[in-house]
Coordinates of C-alpha atoms in Angstrom, one line a residue:
P107 CA -40.6 19.2 16.1
G108 CA -44.2 18.2 16.5
R109 CA -43.8 17.1 20.1
G110 CA -44.4 19.5 22.9
G111 CA -47.3 21.4 24.4
P112 CA -50.7 22.2 22.9
P113 CA -51.1 25.2 20.5
H114 CA -51.1 28.6 22.2
G115 CA -53.5 29.9 19.6
S116 CA -54.6 29.2 16.0
G117 CA -56.9 30.5 13.3
A118 CA -57.1 31.0 9.5
R119 CA -54.7 33.7 8.4
A120 CA -53.9 35.2 5.0
V121 CA -50.3 34.4 4.3
P122 CA -48.4 35.7 1.2
A123 CA -48.1 32.9 -1.3
P124 CA -44.2 33.0 -1.5
T125 CA -43.8 32.7 2.3
A126 CA -46.5 30.0 2.5
R127 CA -44.7 28.0 -0.1
A128 CA -41.4 28.4 1.7
R129 CA -42.9 27.1 4.9
A130 CA -44.7 24.3 3.2
G131 CA -41.3 23.3 1.7
A132 CA -39.9 23.2 5.3
G133 CA -42.6 20.7 6.3
G134 CA -45.1 23.3 7.6
E135 CA -43.4 23.5 11.0
V136 CA -40.6 26.0 11.7
P137 CA -39.1 27.5 14.8
F138 CA -40.5 31.0 15.5
S139 CA -37.1 32.5 14.6
R140 CA -37.4 31.1 11.0
F141 CA -41.0 32.4 10.9
M142 CA -39.8 35.8 11.9
E143 CA -36.9 35.7 9.3
W144 CA -39.3 34.9 6.5
A145 CA -42.0 37.3 7.6
S146 CA -39.4 40.1 7.8
L147 CA -36.9 39.5 5.0
H148 CA -38.4 37.1 2.4
P149 CA -37.2 38.5 -1.0
E150 CA -40.8 38.7 -2.4
A151 CA -43.1 39.2 0.5
G152 CA -41.0 40.2 3.6
Y153 CA -42.0 43.1 5.7
Y154 CA -38.8 45.0 5.1
T155 CA -38.3 44.0 1.5
R156 CA -41.8 44.4 0.0
G157 CA -41.8 48.2 -0.2
S158 CA -41.2 51.5 1.5
G159 CA -44.4 52.2 3.4
Q160 CA -43.2 51.0 6.8
F161 CA -41.9 54.3 8.2
G162 CA -43.4 57.6 9.2
R163 CA -46.8 58.8 10.3
A164 CA -48.6 56.8 7.6
G165 CA -46.5 53.7 8.3
D166 CA -46.2 51.3 11.3
F167 CA -43.6 53.1 13.4
V168 CA -41.5 56.3 13.5
T169 CA -37.8 56.3 14.1
I170 CA -35.8 58.7 16.3
P171 CA -33.6 60.1 13.4
S172 CA -36.8 61.2 11.5
R173 CA -38.2 63.0 14.5
V174 CA -35.3 64.5 16.4
P175 CA -32.8 66.4 14.4
F176 CA -30.6 66.9 17.5
F177 CA -30.2 63.2 17.8
N178 CA -28.5 63.1 14.4
Q179 CA -26.2 65.9 15.5
A180 CA -25.2 64.1 18.6
V181 CA -24.5 60.9 16.7
A182 CA -22.5 62.9 14.1
A183 CA -20.2 64.2 16.8
L184 CA -19.7 60.7 18.2
L185 CA -19.0 59.2 14.7
A186 CA -16.6 62.0 13.8
D187 CA -14.5 61.1 16.9
L188 CA -14.5 57.4 15.8
V189 CA -13.6 58.3 12.2
D190 CA -10.6 60.3 13.5
A191 CA -9.5 57.3 15.5
L192 CA -9.9 54.9 12.7
S193 CA -7.9 57.2 10.4
A194 CA -4.8 56.2 12.3
E195 CA -5.5 52.6 11.4
T196 CA -6.2 53.2 7.8
A197 CA -3.6 53.0 5.0
P198 CA -2.3 56.4 3.9
G199 CA -4.5 57.9 1.3
D200 CA -7.4 55.5 2.0
A201 CA -10.8 56.6 3.2
V202 CA -12.5 55.3 6.3
T203 CA -15.5 53.1 5.5
V204 CA -18.7 54.0 7.3
V205 CA -21.3 51.3 7.0
E206 CA -24.9 52.0 7.9
V207 CA -27.1 48.9 8.1
G208 CA -30.8 49.1 7.5
G209 CA -30.9 52.9 7.2
G210 CA -34.7 53.1 6.9
A211 CA -35.7 56.2 4.9
G212 CA -32.1 57.6 5.1
D213 CA -32.9 60.2 7.9
M214 CA -29.9 59.4 10.1
A215 CA -27.4 59.4 7.2
A216 CA -28.8 62.7 5.9
G217 CA -28.7 64.2 9.4
V218 CA -25.1 63.1 10.1
L219 CA -23.8 64.2 6.7
S220 CA -25.6 67.6 7.1
A221 CA -24.0 68.1 10.5
W222 CA -20.6 67.2 9.1
E223 CA -21.1 69.6 6.2
R224 CA -21.5 72.4 8.7
S225 CA -18.8 71.4 11.2
R226 CA -16.5 68.7 9.8
S227 CA -16.4 69.3 6.0
D228 CA -12.8 67.8 6.1
L229 CA -14.5 64.4 6.4
R230 CA -15.9 64.7 2.9
D231 CA -12.6 63.5 1.5
R232 CA -11.8 61.1 4.3
I233 CA -14.9 58.8 4.4
V234 CA -17.1 56.7 2.1
W235 CA -20.6 56.0 3.4
E236 CA -21.8 52.5 2.5
M237 CA -25.5 51.8 2.9
V238 CA -26.4 48.1 3.4
E239 CA -30.1 47.8 2.4
P240 CA -31.7 44.6 1.1
S241 CA -34.8 46.4 0.0
K242 CA -34.6 48.0 -3.5
A243 CA -37.7 50.1 -2.7
L244 CA -36.1 51.4 0.5
A245 CA -32.8 52.0 -1.2
D246 CA -34.6 54.3 -3.7
V247 CA -36.2 56.2 -0.8
Q248 CA -32.7 56.6 0.8
R249 CA -31.3 58.0 -2.5
A250 CA -34.0 60.6 -2.6
T251 CA -33.4 61.5 1.0
L252 CA -29.7 61.8 0.5
E253 CA -29.9 63.7 -2.8
R254 CA -28.5 66.9 -1.2
A255 CA -25.5 65.0 0.3
L256 CA -24.8 63.3 -3.0
G257 CA -24.9 66.7 -4.8
G258 CA -22.6 68.1 -2.2
G259 CA -19.9 65.6 -3.1
W260 CA -20.2 63.0 -0.3
L261 CA -19.5 59.5 -1.5
I262 CA -22.4 57.2 -0.8
H263 CA -22.8 53.7 -2.1
W264 CA -25.5 51.1 -1.8
H265 CA -25.2 47.3 -1.3
P266 CA -28.0 44.7 -0.9
G267 CA -25.9 42.8 1.6
P268 CA -22.5 43.0 3.4
E269 CA -20.8 40.6 1.1
D270 CA -19.2 43.2 -1.2
L271 CA -18.2 45.8 1.4
P272 CA -14.6 47.1 1.1
Q273 CA -12.0 45.4 3.2
G274 CA -10.1 47.2 5.9
P275 CA -11.1 49.3 9.0
K276 CA -14.8 50.1 9.3
L277 CA -17.2 52.1 11.4
V278 CA -20.5 50.3 11.5
V279 CA -23.6 52.1 12.7
S280 CA -27.2 50.9 13.0
N281 CA -30.4 52.3 14.5
E282 CA -33.2 49.9 15.4
V283 CA -31.8 47.0 13.3
V284 CA -30.6 44.4 15.8
D285 CA -34.1 44.2 17.4
A286 CA -35.4 42.9 14.0
L287 CA -32.9 40.0 13.8
P288 CA -34.6 36.6 14.3
V289 CA -35.2 35.7 17.9
H290 CA -35.6 32.2 19.5
L291 CA -38.3 32.2 22.2
V292 CA -37.1 29.7 24.8
D293 CA -39.4 28.5 27.7
V294 CA -37.5 27.4 30.8
S295 CA -40.5 27.1 33.1
G296 CA -40.5 23.3 32.9
E297 CA -38.1 20.5 33.5
T298 CA -36.3 21.1 30.2
P299 CA -36.0 24.1 27.9
R300 CA -38.5 24.2 25.1
E301 CA -38.7 26.5 22.1
T302 CA -41.7 28.2 20.4
W303 CA -42.5 26.6 17.0
V304 CA -45.0 27.8 14.4
R305 CA -47.2 25.2 12.6
L306 CA -48.9 26.1 9.3
Q307 CA -51.6 23.9 7.8
S308 CA -53.4 24.7 4.5
T309 CA -57.2 25.2 4.9
A310 CA -60.0 25.1 2.3
G311 CA -58.8 28.5 1.2
G312 CA -55.7 27.0 -0.3
I313 CA -52.0 27.6 0.4
S314 CA -52.4 31.4 0.9
E315 CA -54.9 30.8 3.7
C316 CA -53.4 28.8 6.5
G317 CA -54.3 27.7 10.0
I318 CA -51.4 28.9 12.2
S319 CA -50.6 27.7 15.7
E320 CA -47.8 28.1 18.1
Y321 CA -46.6 25.3 20.3
L322 CA -43.6 24.5 22.5
G323 CA -41.3 22.0 20.8
E324 CA -37.8 20.8 20.9
L325 CA -34.9 23.2 21.4
T326 CA -33.1 24.0 18.1
S327 CA -29.4 23.4 17.9
E328 CA -28.9 27.2 17.3
A329 CA -30.8 28.1 20.5
R330 CA -29.0 25.5 22.5
R331 CA -25.6 26.8 21.4
E332 CA -26.6 30.3 22.3
L333 CA -27.8 29.3 25.8
I334 CA -24.5 27.5 26.4
R335 CA -22.5 30.5 25.1
L336 CA -24.3 33.0 27.3
F337 CA -25.1 30.9 30.4
E338 CA -22.6 28.0 30.1
S339 CA -25.7 25.8 30.8
E340 CA -28.9 24.5 29.2
D341 CA -30.3 23.4 32.5
A342 CA -33.8 24.8 32.9
A343 CA -33.6 25.1 36.7
Q344 CA -30.4 27.2 36.4
L345 CA -31.8 29.3 33.6
R346 CA -35.0 30.2 35.5
A347 CA -33.0 32.2 38.0
Y348 CA -32.4 34.8 35.2
T349 CA -35.9 35.3 33.8
A350 CA -38.9 37.1 35.2
D351 CA -41.5 35.1 33.4
G352 CA -39.9 31.8 32.4
T353 CA -38.9 33.1 28.9
I354 CA -35.4 33.7 27.5
E355 CA -35.1 35.3 24.1
A356 CA -32.0 34.2 22.3
R357 CA -30.5 35.8 19.2
P358 CA -27.7 33.6 17.8
A359 CA -28.0 35.6 14.6
V360 CA -26.0 38.4 16.3
L361 CA -22.7 36.7 15.8
P362 CA -22.9 36.1 12.0
F363 CA -24.5 39.6 11.7
L364 CA -21.4 41.2 13.3
R365 CA -18.9 38.9 11.5
A366 CA -20.4 39.7 8.1
L367 CA -20.0 43.4 8.7
V368 CA -16.6 43.7 10.4
G369 CA -14.8 40.5 9.5
E370 CA -12.3 39.1 12.0
K371 CA -9.0 41.0 11.6
H372 CA -9.2 44.7 10.8
S373 CA -9.9 47.6 13.1
A374 CA -13.6 48.2 13.7
C375 CA -16.0 50.4 15.6
V376 CA -19.6 49.3 16.0
V377 CA -22.2 51.8 17.2
T378 CA -25.6 50.3 18.0
V379 CA -28.7 52.3 18.9
D380 CA -31.7 50.3 19.8
Y381 CA -34.3 49.6 22.5
G382 CA -33.4 46.9 25.0
D383 CA -31.4 46.1 28.2
W384 CA -28.4 44.2 29.5
P385 CA -30.1 41.3 31.3
A386 CA -28.4 39.8 34.3
R387 CA -26.2 36.7 33.9
A388 CA -23.6 35.2 36.2
G389 CA -20.8 37.7 36.7
E390 CA -22.4 40.5 34.7
Q391 CA -21.3 43.9 36.0
R392 CA -23.5 46.1 33.8
A393 CA -26.8 44.3 34.1
D394 CA -29.9 46.5 34.4
A395 CA -32.7 44.0 33.7
T396 CA -33.8 40.4 33.8
Y397 CA -34.8 38.2 30.9
R398 CA -38.5 38.2 29.9
R399 CA -40.6 37.8 26.8
T400 CA -40.6 41.1 24.8
A401 CA -41.4 39.8 21.3
R402 CA -44.2 41.9 19.7
A403 CA -45.5 43.4 16.5
Y404 CA -46.4 46.9 15.3
L405 CA -49.0 47.7 12.7
R406 CA -50.1 51.3 11.9
Q407 CA -48.4 52.6 15.1
Q408 CA -50.3 50.1 17.3
R409 CA -48.7 47.3 19.2
Q410 CA -49.9 43.7 18.3
D411 CA -49.2 40.8 20.6
D412 CA -50.4 38.3 18.0
L413 CA -47.1 37.6 16.2
T414 CA -48.6 35.3 13.5
A415 CA -51.2 37.8 12.3
Y416 CA -50.7 40.0 9.2
V417 CA -47.7 38.0 8.0
G418 CA -45.4 40.3 6.1
R419 CA -47.5 43.3 6.9
Q420 CA -46.5 44.0 10.5
D421 CA -43.1 44.7 12.0
L422 CA -41.9 41.9 14.3
T423 CA -39.4 42.9 16.9
A424 CA -38.0 42.0 20.4
D425 CA -35.8 44.0 22.8
V426 CA -32.1 43.8 22.2
D427 CA -29.9 41.8 24.7
F428 CA -27.0 44.2 24.8
G429 CA -25.1 41.7 27.1
A430 CA -25.3 39.1 24.3
L431 CA -24.2 41.8 21.8
A432 CA -21.2 42.5 23.9
T433 CA -20.4 38.8 24.3
H434 CA -20.5 38.1 20.6
G435 CA -18.4 41.2 20.0
E436 CA -15.8 39.7 22.3
D437 CA -15.9 36.5 20.2
L438 CA -14.7 38.7 17.3
G439 CA -12.1 40.5 19.4
S440 CA -14.1 43.6 20.2
E441 CA -14.4 45.4 23.6
C442 CA -17.5 47.2 24.8
L443 CA -16.4 50.7 25.6
V444 CA -19.7 52.4 26.0
Y445 CA -23.1 51.2 27.2
T446 CA -25.5 54.0 28.1
T447 CA -28.9 55.5 27.4
V448 CA -29.7 57.8 24.5
A449 CA -30.7 60.3 27.2
A450 CA -27.1 60.4 28.4
L451 CA -25.8 60.8 24.9
L452 CA -28.1 63.8 24.2
A453 CA -27.5 65.3 27.6
A454 CA -23.7 65.2 27.0
A455 CA -24.2 66.8 23.6
G456 CA -26.0 69.8 25.1
G457 CA -29.6 68.6 24.8
A458 CA -30.9 70.8 27.6
G459 CA -29.6 73.9 25.8
E460 CA -31.1 72.8 22.6
V461 CA -34.5 72.4 24.2
A462 CA -34.2 76.0 25.6
R463 CA -33.2 77.3 22.2
L464 CA -36.1 75.6 20.5
G465 CA -38.4 77.0 23.2
A466 CA -37.3 80.5 22.6
A467 CA -37.9 80.1 18.9
V468 CA -41.4 78.7 19.1
A469 CA -43.0 81.9 17.9
E470 CA -40.9 81.7 14.7
E471 CA -42.1 78.2 13.7
L472 CA -44.4 75.7 15.3
T473 CA -42.1 72.9 14.3
N474 CA -39.7 74.1 16.9
D475 CA -42.2 73.3 19.6
V476 CA -42.7 69.8 18.2
N477 CA -39.0 69.2 18.0
A478 CA -38.5 70.5 21.6
S479 CA -41.2 68.1 22.9
H480 CA -39.7 65.1 21.1
L481 CA -36.2 66.0 22.4
E482 CA -37.5 66.4 26.0
R483 CA -38.8 62.8 25.9
L484 CA -35.4 61.6 24.8
L485 CA -33.7 63.4 27.6
D486 CA -35.9 61.8 30.1
T487 CA -34.5 58.5 31.5
D488 CA -37.9 57.5 32.7
D489 CA -39.3 58.0 29.1
A490 CA -38.0 57.0 25.7
G491 CA -34.5 58.3 26.5
G492 CA -34.0 55.6 29.0
L493 CA -35.6 52.8 27.0
V494 CA -33.3 53.3 24.0
K495 CA -29.6 52.4 24.5
L496 CA -26.3 53.2 22.9
M497 CA -23.4 50.8 22.6
V498 CA -20.0 51.4 21.2
Q499 CA -17.7 48.4 20.5
V500 CA -14.1 48.7 19.4
R501 CA -11.6 46.3 18.0
E502 CA -8.0 47.2 17.4
G503 CA -6.9 45.8 14.0
S504 CA -3.8 44.5 12.3
Y505 CA -2.9 47.3 10.0
R506 CA -0.3 49.0 12.1
A507 CA 1.2 45.7 13.1

């Protein structure tokens, strides 16, 4: 690091003291992926760990489970089918472990369990819902949201990380989580691949006020391994054929993320809902996009293209590479059974009929009109329903054997 192109931009920024000290301890220069990790998950000042004001109208973004109740019903039907399948792989008398990662305010869990309460109450004694949430503040919000389910006898546990999850078959579900995993920004427009680094330098304002600049430096070993895994090459000329703007976003963090949740030997189903695409690589059959730079931030519902501003106060994200997610699932013995749009999921669950029902009930309650409008957007493949994807990965385990 330190060699590479000139800074892309710089300026004095207020940086939380804990994250500024961490970066100073790393020499003041870190790859953007490490910057994103600290800005998002630093125990004291990370965006997702500092509190619970990120979600909803007053926060930085709104999630689908909080706005579209029918989405939770459709997910509930899918998850119920997968629980039934996993029950055959579970030891007699044992419950199926359902793991939700980064559950936000708890809206999806509340919606799924409410749907099961109405249509699949038999699952109450057959599943345990495990919430993996590193933020204590968000875990408290989730407990409040899930108070009714807890009172109804559903078993729900909380964990700060995946380390103490039960062993055995698991159903893992996440909504808009993979997009927040650290991403490496790799530039392949030159003779050799280079990676975006972030340089911090204290100013007269002290360690909490830093001059921040981005520059293109050496490729990290993590990014290099990911390029070789996905493309079987780190040659810039070959990689350029797969990108629209000279940028490839690599997420080597996906493999340890999956491994920590499902292990390497038991049956597992992984359901991922997120925005992103399956970018083309050699031999890809499901490709629907090309690689490009998508990294961005959100603050108070507004998109921010300056990723180093408002450290710890804005949401950093990048589109999910579902092809890489499938590849790393294969590394753990999983097969991608479903890759589709949320629009297709909702259409198959009867979304058009639900829109008609809500439209007919508008006179009863204005909320019905709002819900119908949101659902229509998710049924539209040219709108949000086509941008957000659903992937189901399945691995047969060793219990029966």
